[in-house]
Short mmCIF file of C-alpha atoms in Angstrom, two decimals:
data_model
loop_
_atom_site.label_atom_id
_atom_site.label_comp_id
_atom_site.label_asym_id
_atom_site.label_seq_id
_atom_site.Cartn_x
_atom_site.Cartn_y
_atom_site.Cartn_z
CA UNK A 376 -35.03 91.47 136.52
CA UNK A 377 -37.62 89.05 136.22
CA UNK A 378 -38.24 89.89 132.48
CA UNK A 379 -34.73 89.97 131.64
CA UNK A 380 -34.34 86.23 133.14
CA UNK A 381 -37.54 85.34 131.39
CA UNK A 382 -35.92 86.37 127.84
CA UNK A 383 -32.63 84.83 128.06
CA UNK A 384 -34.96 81.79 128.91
CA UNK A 385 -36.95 82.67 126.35
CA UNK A 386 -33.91 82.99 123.53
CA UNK A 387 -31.81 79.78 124.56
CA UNK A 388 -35.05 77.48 124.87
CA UNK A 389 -35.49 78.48 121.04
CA UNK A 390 -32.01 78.25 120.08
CA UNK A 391 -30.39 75.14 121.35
CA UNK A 392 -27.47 74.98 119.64
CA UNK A 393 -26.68 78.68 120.99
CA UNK A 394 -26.96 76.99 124.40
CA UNK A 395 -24.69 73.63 123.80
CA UNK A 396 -22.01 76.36 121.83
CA UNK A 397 -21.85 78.41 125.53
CA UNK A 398 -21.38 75.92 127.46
CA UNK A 399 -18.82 74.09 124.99
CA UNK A 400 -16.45 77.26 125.11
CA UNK A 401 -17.38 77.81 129.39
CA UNK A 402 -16.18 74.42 130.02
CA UNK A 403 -12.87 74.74 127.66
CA UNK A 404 -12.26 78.04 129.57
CA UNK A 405 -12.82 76.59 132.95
CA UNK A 406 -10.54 73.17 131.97
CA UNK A 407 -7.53 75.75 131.36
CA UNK A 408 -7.31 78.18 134.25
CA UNK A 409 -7.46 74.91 136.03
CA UNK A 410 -4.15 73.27 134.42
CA UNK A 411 -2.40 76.31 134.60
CA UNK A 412 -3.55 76.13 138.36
CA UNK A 413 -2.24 73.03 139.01
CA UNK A 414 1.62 73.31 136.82
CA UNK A 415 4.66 73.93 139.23
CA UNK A 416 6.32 77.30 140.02
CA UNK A 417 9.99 77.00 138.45
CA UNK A 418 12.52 77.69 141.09
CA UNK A 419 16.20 79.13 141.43
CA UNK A 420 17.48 75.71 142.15
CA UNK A 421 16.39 73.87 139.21
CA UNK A 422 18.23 76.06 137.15
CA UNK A 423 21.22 75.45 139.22
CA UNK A 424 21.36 71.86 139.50
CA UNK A 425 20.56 72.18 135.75
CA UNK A 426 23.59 74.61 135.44
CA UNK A 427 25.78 72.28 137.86
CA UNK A 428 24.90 69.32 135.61
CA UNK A 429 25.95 71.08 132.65
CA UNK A 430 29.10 72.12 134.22
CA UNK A 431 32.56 69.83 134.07
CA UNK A 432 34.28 71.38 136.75
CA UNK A 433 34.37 71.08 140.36
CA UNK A 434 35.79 73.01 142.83
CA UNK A 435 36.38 70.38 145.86
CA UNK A 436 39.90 69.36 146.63
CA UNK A 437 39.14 65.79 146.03
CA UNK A 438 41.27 63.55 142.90
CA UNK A 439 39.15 64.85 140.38
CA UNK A 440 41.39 67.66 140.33
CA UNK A 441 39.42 70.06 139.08
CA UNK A 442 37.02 67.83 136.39
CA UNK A 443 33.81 65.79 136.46
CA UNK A 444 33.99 63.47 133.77
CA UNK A 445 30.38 61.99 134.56
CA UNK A 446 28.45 63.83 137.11
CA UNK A 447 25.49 61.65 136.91
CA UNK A 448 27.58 58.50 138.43
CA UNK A 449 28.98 60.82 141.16
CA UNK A 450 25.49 62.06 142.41
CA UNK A 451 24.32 58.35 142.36
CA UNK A 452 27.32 57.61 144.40
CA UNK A 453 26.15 60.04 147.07
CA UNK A 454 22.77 58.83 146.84
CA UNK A 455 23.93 55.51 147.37
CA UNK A 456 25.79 56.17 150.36
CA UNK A 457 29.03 56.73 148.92
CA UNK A 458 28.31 53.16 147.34
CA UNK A 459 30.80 54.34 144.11
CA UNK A 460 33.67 54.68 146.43
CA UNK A 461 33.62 51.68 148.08
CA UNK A 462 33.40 49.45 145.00
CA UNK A 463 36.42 51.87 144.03
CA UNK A 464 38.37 51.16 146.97
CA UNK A 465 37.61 47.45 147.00
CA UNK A 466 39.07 47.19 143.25
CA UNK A 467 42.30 48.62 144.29
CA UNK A 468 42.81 46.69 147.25
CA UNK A 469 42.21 43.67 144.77
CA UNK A 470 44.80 45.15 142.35
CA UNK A 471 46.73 45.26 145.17
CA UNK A 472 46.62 41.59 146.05
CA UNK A 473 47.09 41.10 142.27
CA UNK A 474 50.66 42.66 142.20
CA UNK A 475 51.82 41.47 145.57
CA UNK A 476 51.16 37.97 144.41
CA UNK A 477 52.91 38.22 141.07
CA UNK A 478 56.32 39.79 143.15
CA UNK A 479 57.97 36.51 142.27
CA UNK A 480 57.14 37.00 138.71
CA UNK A 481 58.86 40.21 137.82
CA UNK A 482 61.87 39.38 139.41
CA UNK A 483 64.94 38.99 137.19
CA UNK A 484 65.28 34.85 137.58
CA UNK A 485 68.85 35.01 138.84
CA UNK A 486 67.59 36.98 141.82
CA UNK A 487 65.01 34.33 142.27
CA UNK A 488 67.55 31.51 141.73
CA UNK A 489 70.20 33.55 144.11
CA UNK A 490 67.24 33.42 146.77
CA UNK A 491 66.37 30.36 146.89
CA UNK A 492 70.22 29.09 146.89
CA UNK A 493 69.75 29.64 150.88
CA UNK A 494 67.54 26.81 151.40
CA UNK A 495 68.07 23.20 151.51
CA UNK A 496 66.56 20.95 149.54
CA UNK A 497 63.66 19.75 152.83
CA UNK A 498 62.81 23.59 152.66
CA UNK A 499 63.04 24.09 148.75
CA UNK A 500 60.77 20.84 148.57
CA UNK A 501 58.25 22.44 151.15
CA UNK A 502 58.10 25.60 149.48
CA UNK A 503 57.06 24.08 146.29
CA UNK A 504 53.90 22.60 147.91
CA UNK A 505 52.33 25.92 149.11
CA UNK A 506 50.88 27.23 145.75
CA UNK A 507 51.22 26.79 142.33
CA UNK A 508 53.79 29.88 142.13
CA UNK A 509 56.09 28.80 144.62
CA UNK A 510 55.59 25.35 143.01
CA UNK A 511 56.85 26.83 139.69
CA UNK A 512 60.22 28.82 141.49
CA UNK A 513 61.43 26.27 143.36
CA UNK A 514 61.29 23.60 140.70
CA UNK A 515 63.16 25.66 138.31
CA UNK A 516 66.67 23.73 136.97
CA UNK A 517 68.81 26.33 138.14
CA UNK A 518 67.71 26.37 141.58
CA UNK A 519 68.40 22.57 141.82
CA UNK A 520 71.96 22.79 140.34
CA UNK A 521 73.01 25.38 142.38
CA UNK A 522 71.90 23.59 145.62
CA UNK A 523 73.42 20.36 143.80
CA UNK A 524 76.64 22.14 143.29
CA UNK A 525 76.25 23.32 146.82
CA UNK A 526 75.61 19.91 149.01
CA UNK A 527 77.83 18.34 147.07
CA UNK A 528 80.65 18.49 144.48
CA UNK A 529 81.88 21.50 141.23
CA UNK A 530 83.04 18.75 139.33
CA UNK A 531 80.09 17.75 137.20
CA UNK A 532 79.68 21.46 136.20
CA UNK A 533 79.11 20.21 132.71
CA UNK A 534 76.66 17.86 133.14
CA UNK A 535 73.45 18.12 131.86
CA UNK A 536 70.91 15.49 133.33
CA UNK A 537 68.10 13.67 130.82
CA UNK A 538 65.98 14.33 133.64
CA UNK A 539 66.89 18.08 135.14
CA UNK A 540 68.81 18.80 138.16
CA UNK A 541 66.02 18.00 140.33
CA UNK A 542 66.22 14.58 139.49
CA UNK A 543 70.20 14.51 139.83
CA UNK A 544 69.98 15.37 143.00
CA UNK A 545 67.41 12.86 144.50
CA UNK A 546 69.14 10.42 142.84
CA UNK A 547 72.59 11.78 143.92
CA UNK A 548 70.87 12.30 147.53
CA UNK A 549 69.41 8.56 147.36
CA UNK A 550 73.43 7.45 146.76
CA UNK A 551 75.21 9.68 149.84
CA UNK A 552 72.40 8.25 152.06
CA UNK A 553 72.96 4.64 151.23
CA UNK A 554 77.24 5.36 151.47
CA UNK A 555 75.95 6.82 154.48
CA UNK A 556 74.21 3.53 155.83
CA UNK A 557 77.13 1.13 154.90
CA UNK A 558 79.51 2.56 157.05
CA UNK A 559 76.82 2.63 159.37
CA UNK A 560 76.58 -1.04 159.03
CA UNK A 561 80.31 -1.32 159.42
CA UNK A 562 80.62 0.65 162.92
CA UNK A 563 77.58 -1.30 163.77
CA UNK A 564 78.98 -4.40 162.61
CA UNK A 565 75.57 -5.83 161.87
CA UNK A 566 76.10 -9.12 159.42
CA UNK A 567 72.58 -9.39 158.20
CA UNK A 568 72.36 -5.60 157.47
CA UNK A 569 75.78 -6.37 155.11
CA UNK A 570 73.99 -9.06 153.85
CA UNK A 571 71.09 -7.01 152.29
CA UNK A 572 73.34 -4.32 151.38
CA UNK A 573 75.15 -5.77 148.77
CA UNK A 574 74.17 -7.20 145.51
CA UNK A 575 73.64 -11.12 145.40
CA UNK A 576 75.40 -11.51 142.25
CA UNK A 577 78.70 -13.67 141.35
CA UNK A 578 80.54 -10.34 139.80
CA UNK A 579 80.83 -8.44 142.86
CA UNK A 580 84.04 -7.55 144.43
CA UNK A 581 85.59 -6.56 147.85
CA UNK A 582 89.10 -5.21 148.15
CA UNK A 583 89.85 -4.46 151.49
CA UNK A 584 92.34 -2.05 152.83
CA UNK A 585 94.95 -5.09 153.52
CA UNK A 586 94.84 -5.25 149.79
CA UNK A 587 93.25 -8.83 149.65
CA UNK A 588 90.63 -9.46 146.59
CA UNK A 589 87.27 -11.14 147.20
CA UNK A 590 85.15 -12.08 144.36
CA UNK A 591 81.71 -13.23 144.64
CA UNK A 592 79.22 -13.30 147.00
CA UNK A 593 79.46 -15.61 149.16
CA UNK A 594 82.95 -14.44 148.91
CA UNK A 595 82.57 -11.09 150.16
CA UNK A 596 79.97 -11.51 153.16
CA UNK A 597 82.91 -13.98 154.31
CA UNK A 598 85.51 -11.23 154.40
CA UNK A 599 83.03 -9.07 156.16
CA UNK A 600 82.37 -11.46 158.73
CA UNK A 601 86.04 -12.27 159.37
CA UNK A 602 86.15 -8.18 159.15
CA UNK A 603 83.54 -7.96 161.95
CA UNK A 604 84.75 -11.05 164.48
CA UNK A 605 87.84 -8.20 164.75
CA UNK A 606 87.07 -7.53 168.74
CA UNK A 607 89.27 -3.69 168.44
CA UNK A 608 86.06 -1.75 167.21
CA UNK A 609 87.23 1.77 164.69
CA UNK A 610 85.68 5.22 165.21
CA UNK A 611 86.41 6.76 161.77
CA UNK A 612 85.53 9.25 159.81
CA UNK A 613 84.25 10.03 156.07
CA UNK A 614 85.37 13.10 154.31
CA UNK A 615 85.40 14.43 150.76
CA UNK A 616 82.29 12.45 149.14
CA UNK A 617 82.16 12.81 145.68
CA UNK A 618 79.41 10.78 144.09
CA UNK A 619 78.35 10.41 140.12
CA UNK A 620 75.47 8.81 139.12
CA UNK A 621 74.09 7.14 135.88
CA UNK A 622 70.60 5.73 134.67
CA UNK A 623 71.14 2.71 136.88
CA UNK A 624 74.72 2.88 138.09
CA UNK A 625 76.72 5.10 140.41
CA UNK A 626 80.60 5.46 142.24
CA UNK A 627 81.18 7.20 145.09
CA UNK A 628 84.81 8.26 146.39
CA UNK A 629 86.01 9.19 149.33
CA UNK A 630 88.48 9.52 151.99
CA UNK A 631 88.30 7.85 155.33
CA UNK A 632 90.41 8.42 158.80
CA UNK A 633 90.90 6.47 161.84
CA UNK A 634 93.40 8.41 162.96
CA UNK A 635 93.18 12.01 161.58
CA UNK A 636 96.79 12.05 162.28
CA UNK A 637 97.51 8.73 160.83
CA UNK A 638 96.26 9.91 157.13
CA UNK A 639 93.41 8.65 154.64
CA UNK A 640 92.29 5.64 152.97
CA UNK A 641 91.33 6.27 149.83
CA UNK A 642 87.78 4.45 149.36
CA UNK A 643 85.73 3.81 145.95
CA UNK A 644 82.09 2.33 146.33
CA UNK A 645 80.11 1.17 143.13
CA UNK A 646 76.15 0.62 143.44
CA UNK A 647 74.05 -1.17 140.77
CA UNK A 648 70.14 -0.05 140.83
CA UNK A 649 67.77 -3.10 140.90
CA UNK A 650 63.89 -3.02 141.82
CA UNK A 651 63.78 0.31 143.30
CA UNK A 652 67.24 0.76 145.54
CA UNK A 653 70.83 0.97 144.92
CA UNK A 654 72.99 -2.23 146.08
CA UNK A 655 76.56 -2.29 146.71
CA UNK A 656 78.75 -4.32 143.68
CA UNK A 657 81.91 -2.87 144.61
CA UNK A 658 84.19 -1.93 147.71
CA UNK A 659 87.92 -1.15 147.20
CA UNK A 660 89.86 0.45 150.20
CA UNK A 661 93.60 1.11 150.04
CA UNK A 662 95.81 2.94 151.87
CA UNK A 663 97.52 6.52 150.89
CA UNK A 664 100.83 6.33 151.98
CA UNK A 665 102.39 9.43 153.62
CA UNK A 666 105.81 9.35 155.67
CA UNK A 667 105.74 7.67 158.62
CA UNK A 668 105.55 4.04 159.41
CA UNK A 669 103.69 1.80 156.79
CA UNK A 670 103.05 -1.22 158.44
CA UNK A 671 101.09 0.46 161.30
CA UNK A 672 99.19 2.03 158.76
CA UNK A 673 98.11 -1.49 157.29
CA UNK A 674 97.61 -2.91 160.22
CA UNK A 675 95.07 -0.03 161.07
CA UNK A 676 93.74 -1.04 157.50
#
């Protein structure tokens, strides 16, 4: 033993480049059991998830139906938490929202005018300032002119206002309301309030039911005070209002009982608009004659 360590000594200390070969090729040998060592086993499941990625079809009894159009978002949803179905369900609760908000939209606009027919014109004006859709159904013309044609007269069926029916009616609203306040005034018989009501010009008239004419001013609040010093006070009432109004003019008729028995006086009102309100110009009251007895009839005038 001791001589055959003594020539292998003796053969690689005179070759050296014998020596440096062996070990070359002993360390190469050793450096590849030791990756193959180290590489990982395959196993039956990577070849499953491999052939489950591959596959399009599932067999769940979800939506899907069947199919797995991209199986790498669904596992990331599961990984997530189920992260892909909530952002799913949140969109179609938004869609949701979406198409209950645009309800008014795809209705045919004469069931949206017939709707909104049921409200008066203090609701229709309140429903306009919730939000910009309601805002856009309730100022549509047709809504207007049926609630015009509604509160107050057919007979203007044919008009078309400059300004849309919205307009009209404030302005024919702004006109009942002041016919309104003068015979307010009159059962009130307030002087000063008569004063203001009428126009303070020299072309205004008063006709009252007696049939008597007063022209101007001064003329007029006369009659009224003459009309007011009566001590017998009247409890009437106003019927059949029928007002038309103009750019800055506007006549209202009507028929008014003291005695519903007694019959009407046919009344005609003219109003002149001047810095911002409507004044009176014109009053003419006469009496409709019916059978019965015609003097007590103008004496109720």
């Amino acid at each position: 033993m001791e001589i055959t360590t003594s020539t292998l000594t003796l053969v690689f200390s005179s070759q050296p480049f014998l020596l440096a070969s062996s070990l070359t090729i002993l360390s190469l040998i050793l450096a590849f059991l030791t990756i193959r060592l180290k590489s990982p086993k395959s196993h039956p499941s990577s070849s499953h998830a491999k052939s489950s990625k591959s596959s399009n079809t599932c067999n769940c009894c979800c939506s899907c139906n069947g199919s797995i159009k991209n199986s790498d978002s669904s596992i990331t949803g599961h990984l997530n938490g189920g992260s892909a179905g909530m952002v799913a369900m949140v969109s179609g609760k938004a869609v949701e929202r979406q198409t209950g908000a645009s309800m008014m939209e795809q209705l045919v606009p004469e069931i949206t005018t017939h709707a909104l027919s049921y409200l008066d014109y203090l609701s229709l004006c309140r429903l306009s300032m919730t939000n910009s859709l309601m805002r856009k159904a309730a100022n549509d013309d047709n809504a207007w002119k049926a609630l015009y044609h509604k509160d107050f007269t057919l007979e203007q069926d044919t008009v078309t206002p400059v300004n849309g029916w919205k307009a009209y009616y404030a302005a024919t609203r702004a006109i009942v309301n002041a016919n309104t306040e003068f015979y307010n005034i009159i059962k009130e018989r307030s002087l000063p309030a008569m004063h203001r009501f009428w126009l303070n010009a020299d072309y205004v008239k008063c006709i009252h039911a007696s049939g008597e004419l007063f022209s101007g001013y001064n003329a007029v609040m006369q009659s009224w005070q003459l009309a007011f010093d009566w001590e017998q006070g009247l409890d009437f009432q106003v019927r059949d209002v029928r007002a038309r109004v103009l750019t800055d003019m506007a006549w209202v008729t009507m028929k008014t009982y003291v005695h519903m028995d007694a019959g009407p006086f046919i009344v005609s009102n003219v109003f002149e608009f001047h810095n911002g309100r409507w004044y009176m110009v014109h009053h003419h009251n006469s009496v409709m004659l019916i059978d019965g007895d015609v003097d007590q009839q103008i004496v109720h005038a």
